[in-house]
PDB file of N, CA and C in Angstrom:
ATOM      1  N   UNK O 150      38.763   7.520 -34.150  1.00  0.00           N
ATOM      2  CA  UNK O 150      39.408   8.809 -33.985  1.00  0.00           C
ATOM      3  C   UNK O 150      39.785   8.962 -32.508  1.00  0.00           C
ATOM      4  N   UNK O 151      41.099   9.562 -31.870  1.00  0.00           N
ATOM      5  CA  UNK O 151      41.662   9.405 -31.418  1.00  0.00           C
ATOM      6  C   UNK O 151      40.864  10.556 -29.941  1.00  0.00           C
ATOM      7  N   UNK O 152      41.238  10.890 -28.871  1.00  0.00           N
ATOM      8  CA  UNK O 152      40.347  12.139 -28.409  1.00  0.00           C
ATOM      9  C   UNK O 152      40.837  13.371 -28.699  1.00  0.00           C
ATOM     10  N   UNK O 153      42.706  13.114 -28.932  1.00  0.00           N
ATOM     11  CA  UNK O 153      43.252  14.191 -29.903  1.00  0.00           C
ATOM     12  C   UNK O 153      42.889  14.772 -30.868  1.00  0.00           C
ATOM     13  N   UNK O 154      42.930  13.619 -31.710  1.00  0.00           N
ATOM     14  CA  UNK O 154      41.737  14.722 -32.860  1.00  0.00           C
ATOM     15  C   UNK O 154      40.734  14.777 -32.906  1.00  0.00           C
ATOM     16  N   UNK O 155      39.772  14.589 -31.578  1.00  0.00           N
ATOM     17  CA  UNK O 155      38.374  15.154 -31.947  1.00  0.00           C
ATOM     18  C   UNK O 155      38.865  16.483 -31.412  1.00  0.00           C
ATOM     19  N   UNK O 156      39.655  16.838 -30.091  1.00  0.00           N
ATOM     20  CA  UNK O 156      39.876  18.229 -29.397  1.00  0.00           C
ATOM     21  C   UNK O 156      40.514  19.384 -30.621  1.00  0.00           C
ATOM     22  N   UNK O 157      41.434  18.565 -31.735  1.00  0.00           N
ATOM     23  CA  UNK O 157      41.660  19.527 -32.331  1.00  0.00           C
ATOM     24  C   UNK O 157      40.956  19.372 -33.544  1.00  0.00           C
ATOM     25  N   UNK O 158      39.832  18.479 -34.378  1.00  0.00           N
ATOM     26  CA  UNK O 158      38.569  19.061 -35.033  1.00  0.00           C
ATOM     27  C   UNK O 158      37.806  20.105 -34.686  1.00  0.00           C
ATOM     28  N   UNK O 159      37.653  20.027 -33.044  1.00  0.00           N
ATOM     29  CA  UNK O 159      36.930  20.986 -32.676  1.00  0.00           C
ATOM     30  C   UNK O 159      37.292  22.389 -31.954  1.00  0.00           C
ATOM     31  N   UNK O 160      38.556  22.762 -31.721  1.00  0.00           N
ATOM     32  CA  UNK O 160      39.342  23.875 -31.846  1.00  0.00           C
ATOM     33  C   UNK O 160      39.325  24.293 -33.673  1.00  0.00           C
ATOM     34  N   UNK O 161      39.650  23.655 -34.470  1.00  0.00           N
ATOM     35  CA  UNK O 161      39.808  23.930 -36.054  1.00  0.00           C
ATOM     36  C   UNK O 161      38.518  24.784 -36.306  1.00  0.00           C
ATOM     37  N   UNK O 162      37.229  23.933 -35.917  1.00  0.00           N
ATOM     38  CA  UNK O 162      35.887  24.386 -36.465  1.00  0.00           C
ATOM     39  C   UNK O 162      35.642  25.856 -35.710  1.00  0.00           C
ATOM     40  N   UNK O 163      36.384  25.777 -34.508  1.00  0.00           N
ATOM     41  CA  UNK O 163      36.454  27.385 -33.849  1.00  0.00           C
ATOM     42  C   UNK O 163      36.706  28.778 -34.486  1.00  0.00           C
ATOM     43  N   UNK O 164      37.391  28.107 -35.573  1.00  0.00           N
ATOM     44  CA  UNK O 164      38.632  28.916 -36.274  1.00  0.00           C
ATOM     45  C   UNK O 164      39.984  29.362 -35.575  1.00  0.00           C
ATOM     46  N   UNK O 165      40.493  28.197 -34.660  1.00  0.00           N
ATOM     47  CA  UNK O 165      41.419  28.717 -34.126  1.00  0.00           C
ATOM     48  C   UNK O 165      42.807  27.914 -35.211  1.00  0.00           C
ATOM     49  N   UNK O 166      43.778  28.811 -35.508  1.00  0.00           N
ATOM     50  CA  UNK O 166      44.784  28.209 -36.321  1.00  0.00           C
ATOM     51  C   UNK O 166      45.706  28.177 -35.453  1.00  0.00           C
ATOM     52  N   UNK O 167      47.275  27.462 -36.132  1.00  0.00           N
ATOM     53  CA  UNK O 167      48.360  27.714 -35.580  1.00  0.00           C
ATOM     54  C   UNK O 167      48.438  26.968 -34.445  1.00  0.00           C
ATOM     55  N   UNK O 168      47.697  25.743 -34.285  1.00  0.00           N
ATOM     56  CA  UNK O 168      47.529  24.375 -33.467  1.00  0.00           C
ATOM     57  C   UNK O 168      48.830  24.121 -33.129  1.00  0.00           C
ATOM     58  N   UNK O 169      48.780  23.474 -32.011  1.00  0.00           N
ATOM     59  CA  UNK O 169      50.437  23.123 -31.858  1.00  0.00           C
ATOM     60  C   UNK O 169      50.516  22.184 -30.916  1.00  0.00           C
ATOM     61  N   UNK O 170      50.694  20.505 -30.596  1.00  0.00           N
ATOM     62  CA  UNK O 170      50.251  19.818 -30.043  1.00  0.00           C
ATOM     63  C   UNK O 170      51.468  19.066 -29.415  1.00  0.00           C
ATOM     64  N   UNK O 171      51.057  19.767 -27.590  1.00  0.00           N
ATOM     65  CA  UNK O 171      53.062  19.223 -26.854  1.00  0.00           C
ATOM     66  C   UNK O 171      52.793  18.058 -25.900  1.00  0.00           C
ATOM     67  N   UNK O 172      53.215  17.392 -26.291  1.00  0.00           N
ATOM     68  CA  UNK O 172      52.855  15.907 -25.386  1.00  0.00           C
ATOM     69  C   UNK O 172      53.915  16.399 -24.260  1.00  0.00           C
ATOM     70  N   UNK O 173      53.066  15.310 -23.127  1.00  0.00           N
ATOM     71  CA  UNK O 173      53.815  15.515 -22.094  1.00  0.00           C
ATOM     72  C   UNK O 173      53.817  14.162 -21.495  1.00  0.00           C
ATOM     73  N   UNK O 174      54.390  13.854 -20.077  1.00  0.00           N
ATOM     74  CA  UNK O 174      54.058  12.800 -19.279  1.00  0.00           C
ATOM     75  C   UNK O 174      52.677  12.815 -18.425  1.00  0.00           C
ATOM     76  N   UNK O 175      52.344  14.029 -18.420  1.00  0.00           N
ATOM     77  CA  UNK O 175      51.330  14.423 -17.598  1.00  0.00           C
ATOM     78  C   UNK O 175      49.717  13.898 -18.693  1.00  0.00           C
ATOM     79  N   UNK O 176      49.860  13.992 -19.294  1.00  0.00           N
ATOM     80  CA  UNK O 176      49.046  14.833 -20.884  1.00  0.00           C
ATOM     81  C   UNK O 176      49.237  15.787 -21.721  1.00  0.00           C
ATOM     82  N   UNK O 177      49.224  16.055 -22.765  1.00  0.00           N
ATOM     83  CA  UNK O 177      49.595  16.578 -23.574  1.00  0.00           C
ATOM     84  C   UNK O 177      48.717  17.544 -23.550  1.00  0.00           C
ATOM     85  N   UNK O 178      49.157  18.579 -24.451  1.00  0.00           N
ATOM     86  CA  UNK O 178      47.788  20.116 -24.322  1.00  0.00           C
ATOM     87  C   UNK O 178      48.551  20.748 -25.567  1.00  0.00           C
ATOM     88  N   UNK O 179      47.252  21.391 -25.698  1.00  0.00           N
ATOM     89  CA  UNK O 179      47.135  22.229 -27.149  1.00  0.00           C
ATOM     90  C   UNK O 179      47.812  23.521 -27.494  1.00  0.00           C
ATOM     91  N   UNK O 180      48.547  24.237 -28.010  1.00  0.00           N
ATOM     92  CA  UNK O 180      49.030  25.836 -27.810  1.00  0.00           C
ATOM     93  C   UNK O 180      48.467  26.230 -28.772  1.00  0.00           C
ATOM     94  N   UNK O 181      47.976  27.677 -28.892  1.00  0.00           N
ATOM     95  CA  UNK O 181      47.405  28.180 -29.957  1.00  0.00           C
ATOM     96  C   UNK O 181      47.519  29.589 -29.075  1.00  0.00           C
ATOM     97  N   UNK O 182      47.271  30.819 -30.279  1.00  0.00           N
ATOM     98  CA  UNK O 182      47.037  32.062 -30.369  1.00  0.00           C
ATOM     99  C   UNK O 182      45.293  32.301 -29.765  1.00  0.00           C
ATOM    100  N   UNK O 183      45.196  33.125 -28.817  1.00  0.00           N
ATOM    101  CA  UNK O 183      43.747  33.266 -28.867  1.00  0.00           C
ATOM    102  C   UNK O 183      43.151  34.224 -30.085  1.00  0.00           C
ATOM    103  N   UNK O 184      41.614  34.207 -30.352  1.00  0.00           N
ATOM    104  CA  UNK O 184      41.372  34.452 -31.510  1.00  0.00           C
ATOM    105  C   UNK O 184      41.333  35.700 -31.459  1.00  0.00           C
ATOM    106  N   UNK O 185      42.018  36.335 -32.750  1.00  0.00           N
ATOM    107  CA  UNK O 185      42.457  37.453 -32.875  1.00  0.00           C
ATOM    108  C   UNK O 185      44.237  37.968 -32.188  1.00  0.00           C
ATOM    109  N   UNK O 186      43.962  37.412 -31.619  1.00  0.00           N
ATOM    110  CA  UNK O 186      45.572  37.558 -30.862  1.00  0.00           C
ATOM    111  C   UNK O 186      46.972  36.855 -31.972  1.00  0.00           C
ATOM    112  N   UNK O 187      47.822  37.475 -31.495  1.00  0.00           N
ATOM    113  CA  UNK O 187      49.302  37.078 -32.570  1.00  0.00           C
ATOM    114  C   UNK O 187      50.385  36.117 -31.876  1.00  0.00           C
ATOM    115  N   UNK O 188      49.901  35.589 -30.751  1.00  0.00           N
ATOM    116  CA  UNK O 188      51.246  34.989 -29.557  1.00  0.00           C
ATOM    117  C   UNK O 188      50.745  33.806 -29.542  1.00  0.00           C
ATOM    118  N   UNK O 189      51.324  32.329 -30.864  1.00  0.00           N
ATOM    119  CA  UNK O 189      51.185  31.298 -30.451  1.00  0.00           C
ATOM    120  C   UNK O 189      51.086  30.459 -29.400  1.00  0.00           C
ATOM    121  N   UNK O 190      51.765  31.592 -28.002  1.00  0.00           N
ATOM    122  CA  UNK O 190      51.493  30.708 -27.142  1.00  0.00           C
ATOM    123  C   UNK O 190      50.558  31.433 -26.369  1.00  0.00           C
ATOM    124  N   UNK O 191      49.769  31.955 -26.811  1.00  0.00           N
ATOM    125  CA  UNK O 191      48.707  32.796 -25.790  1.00  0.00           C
ATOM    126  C   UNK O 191      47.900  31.964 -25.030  1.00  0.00           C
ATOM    127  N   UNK O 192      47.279  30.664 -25.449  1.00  0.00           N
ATOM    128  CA  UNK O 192      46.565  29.949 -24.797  1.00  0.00           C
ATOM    129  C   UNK O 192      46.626  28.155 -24.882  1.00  0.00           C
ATOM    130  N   UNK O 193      46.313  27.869 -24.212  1.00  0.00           N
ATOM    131  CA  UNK O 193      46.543  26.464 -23.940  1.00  0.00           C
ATOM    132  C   UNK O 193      45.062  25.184 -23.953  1.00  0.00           C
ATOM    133  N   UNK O 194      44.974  24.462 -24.046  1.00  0.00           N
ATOM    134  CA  UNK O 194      43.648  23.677 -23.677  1.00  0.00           C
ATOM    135  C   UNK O 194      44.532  22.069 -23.223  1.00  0.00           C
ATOM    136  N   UNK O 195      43.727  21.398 -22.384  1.00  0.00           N
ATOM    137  CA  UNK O 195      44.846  20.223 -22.059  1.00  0.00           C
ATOM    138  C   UNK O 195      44.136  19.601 -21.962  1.00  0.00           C
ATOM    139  N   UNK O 196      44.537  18.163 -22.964  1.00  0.00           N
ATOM    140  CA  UNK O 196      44.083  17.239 -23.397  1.00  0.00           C
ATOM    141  C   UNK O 196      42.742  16.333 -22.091  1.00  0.00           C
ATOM    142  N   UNK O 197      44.007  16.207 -21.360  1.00  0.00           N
ATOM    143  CA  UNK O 197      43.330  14.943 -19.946  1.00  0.00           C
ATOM    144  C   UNK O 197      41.958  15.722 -19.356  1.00  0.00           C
ATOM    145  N   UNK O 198      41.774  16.968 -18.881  1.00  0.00           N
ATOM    146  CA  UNK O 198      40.422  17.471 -18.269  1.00  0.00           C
ATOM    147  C   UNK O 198      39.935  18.386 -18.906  1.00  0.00           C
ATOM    148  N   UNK O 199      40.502  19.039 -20.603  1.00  0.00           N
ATOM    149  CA  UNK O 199      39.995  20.128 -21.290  1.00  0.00           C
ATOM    150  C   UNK O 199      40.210  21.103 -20.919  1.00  0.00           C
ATOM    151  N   UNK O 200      40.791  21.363 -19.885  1.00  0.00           N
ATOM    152  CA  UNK O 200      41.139  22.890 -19.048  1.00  0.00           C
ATOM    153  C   UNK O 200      41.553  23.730 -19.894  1.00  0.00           C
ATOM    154  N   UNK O 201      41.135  25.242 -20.363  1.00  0.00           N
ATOM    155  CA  UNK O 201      41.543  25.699 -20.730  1.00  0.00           C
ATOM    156  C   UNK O 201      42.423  27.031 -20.482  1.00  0.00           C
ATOM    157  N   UNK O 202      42.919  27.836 -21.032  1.00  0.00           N
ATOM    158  CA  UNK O 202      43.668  29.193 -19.932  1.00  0.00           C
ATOM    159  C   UNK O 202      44.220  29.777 -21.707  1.00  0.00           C
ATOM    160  N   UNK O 203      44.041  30.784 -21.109  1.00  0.00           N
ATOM    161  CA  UNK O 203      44.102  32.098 -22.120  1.00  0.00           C
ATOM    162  C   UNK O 203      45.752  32.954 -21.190  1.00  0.00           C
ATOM    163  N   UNK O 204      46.832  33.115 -21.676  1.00  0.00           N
ATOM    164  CA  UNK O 204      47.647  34.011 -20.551  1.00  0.00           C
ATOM    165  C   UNK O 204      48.000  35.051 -21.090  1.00  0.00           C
ATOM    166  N   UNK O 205      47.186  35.653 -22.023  1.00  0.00           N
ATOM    167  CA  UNK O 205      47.462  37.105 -22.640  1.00  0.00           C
ATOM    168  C   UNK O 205      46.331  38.089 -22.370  1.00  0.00           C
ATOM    169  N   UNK O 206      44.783  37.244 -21.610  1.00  0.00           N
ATOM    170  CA  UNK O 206      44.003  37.779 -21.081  1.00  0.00           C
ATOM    171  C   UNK O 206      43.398  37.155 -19.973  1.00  0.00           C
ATOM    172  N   UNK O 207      42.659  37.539 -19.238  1.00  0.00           N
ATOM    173  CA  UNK O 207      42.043  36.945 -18.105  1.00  0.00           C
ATOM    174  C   UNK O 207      41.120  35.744 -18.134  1.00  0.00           C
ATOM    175  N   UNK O 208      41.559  35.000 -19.354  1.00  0.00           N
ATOM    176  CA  UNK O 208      40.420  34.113 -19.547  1.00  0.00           C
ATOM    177  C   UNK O 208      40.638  32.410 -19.009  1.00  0.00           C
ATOM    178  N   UNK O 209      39.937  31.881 -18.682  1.00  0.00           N
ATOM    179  CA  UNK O 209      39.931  30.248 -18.423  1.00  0.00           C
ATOM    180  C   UNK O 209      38.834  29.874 -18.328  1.00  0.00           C
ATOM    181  N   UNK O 210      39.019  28.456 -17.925  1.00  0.00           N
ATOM    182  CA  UNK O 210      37.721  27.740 -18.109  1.00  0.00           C
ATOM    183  C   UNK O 210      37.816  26.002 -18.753  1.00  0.00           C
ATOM    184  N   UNK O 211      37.120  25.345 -19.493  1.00  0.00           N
ATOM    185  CA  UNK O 211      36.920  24.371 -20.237  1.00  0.00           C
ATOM    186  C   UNK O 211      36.757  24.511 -21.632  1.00  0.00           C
ATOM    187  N   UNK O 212      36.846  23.706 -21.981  1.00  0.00           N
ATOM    188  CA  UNK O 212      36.719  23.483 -23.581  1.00  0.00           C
ATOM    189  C   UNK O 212      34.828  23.861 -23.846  1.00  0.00           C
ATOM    190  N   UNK O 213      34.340  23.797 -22.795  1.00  0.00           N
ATOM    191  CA  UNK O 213      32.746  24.087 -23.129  1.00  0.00           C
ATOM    192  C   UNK O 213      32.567  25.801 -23.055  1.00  0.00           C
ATOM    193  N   UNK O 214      33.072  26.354 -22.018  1.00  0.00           N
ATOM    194  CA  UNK O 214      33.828  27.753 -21.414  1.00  0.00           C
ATOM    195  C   UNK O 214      34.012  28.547 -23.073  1.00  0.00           C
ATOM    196  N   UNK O 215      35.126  27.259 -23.467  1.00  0.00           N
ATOM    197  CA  UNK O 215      35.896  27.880 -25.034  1.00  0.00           C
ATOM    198  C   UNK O 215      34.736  27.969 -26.191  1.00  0.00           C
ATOM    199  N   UNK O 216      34.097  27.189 -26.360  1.00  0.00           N
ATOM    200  CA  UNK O 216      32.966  26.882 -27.438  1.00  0.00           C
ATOM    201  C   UNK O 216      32.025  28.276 -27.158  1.00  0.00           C
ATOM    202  N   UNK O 217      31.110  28.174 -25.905  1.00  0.00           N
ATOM    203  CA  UNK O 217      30.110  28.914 -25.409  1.00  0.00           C
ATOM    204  C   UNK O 217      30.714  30.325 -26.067  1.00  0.00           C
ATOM    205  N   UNK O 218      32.213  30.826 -25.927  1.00  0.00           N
ATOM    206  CA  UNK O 218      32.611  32.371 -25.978  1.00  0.00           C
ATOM    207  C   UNK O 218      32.570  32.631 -27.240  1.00  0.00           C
ATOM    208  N   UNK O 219      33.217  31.423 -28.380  1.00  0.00           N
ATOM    209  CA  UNK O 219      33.658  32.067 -29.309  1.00  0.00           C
ATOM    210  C   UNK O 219      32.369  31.901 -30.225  1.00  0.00           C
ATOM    211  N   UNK O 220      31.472  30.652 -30.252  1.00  0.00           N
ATOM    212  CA  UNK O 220      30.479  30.345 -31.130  1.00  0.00           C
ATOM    213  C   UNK O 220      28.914  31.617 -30.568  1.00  0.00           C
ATOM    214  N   UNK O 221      29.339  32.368 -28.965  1.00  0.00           N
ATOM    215  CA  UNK O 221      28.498  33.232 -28.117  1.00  0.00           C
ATOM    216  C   UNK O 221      27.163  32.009 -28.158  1.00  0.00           C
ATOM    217  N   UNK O 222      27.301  30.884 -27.672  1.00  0.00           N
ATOM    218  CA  UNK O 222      26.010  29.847 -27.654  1.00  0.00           C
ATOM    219  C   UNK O 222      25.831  29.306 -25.372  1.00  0.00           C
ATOM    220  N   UNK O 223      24.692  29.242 -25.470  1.00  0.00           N
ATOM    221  CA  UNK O 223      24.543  28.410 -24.337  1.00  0.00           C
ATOM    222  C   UNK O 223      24.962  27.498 -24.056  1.00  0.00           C
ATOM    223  N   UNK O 224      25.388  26.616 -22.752  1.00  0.00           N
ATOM    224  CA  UNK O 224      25.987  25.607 -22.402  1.00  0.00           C
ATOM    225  C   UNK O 224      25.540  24.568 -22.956  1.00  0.00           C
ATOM    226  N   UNK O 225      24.073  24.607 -23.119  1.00  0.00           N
ATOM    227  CA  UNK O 225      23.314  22.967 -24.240  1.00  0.00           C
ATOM    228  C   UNK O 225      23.586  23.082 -25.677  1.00  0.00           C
ATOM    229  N   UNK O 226      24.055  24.901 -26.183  1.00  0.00           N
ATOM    230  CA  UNK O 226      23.950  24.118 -27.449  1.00  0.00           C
ATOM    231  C   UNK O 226      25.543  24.181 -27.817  1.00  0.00           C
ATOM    232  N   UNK O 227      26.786  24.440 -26.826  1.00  0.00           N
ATOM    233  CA  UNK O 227      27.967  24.187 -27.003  1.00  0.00           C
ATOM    234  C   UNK O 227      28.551  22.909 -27.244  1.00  0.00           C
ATOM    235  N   UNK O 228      27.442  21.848 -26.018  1.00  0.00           N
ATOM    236  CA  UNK O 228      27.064  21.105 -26.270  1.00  0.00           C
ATOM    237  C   UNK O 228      27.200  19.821 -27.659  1.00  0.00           C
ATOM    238  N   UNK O 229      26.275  20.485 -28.107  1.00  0.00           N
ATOM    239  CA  UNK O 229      25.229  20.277 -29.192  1.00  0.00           C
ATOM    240  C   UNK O 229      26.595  20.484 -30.362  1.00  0.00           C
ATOM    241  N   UNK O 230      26.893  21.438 -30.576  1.00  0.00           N
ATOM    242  CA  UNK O 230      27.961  21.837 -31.314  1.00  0.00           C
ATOM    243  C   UNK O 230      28.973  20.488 -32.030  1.00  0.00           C
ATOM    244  N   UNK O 231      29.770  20.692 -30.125  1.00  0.00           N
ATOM    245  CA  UNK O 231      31.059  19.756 -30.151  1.00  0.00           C
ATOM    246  C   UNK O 231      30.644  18.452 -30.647  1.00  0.00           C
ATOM    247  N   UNK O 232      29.345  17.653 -30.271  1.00  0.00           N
ATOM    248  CA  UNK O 232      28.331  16.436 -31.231  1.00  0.00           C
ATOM    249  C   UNK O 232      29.024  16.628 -32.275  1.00  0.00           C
ATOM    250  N   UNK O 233      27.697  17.603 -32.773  1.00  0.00           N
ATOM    251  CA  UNK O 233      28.221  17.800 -34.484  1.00  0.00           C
ATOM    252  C   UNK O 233      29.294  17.618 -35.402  1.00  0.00           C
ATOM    253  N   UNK O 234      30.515  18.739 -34.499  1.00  0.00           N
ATOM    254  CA  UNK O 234      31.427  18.362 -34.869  1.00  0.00           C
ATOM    255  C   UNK O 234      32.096  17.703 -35.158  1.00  0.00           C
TER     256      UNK O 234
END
């Protein structure tokens, strides 16, 4: 499995829908609606360092950042999670 689709197994298991995956020269990164939000392009996650950015609210961070908020878990078991996943 590719690291693409583990990043978007584990956005899916978030419940984030409406995935949208834009390659670039740089790296490619993820677009999606943040949760609850209606603006496919509200937020971003990018492939190469996981960076993530929210631009419909004040939010950023990492893909661990992303896990920790939405699953409300500690950094070990966000962790722990993305494993699983």
């Amino acid at each position: 499995m590719s690291d693409k689709e583990k990043i978007r197994k584990i956005l899916e298991s978030l419940g984030i829908s409406h995935l949208k995956y834009i390659p670039s020269s740089k790296g490619g990164y993820f677009q999606f609606p943040r949760i609850g939000g209606d603006n496919p392009t509200g937020c971003v996650l990018y492939e190469k360092n996981l960076y993530y950015e929210c631009f419909t609210r004040p939010e950023k961070g990492n893909i661990w950042t992303l896990i920790m908020k939405v699953k409300d878990l500690s950094f070990k078991y966000a962790l722990s999670y993305a494993c699983q996943v």
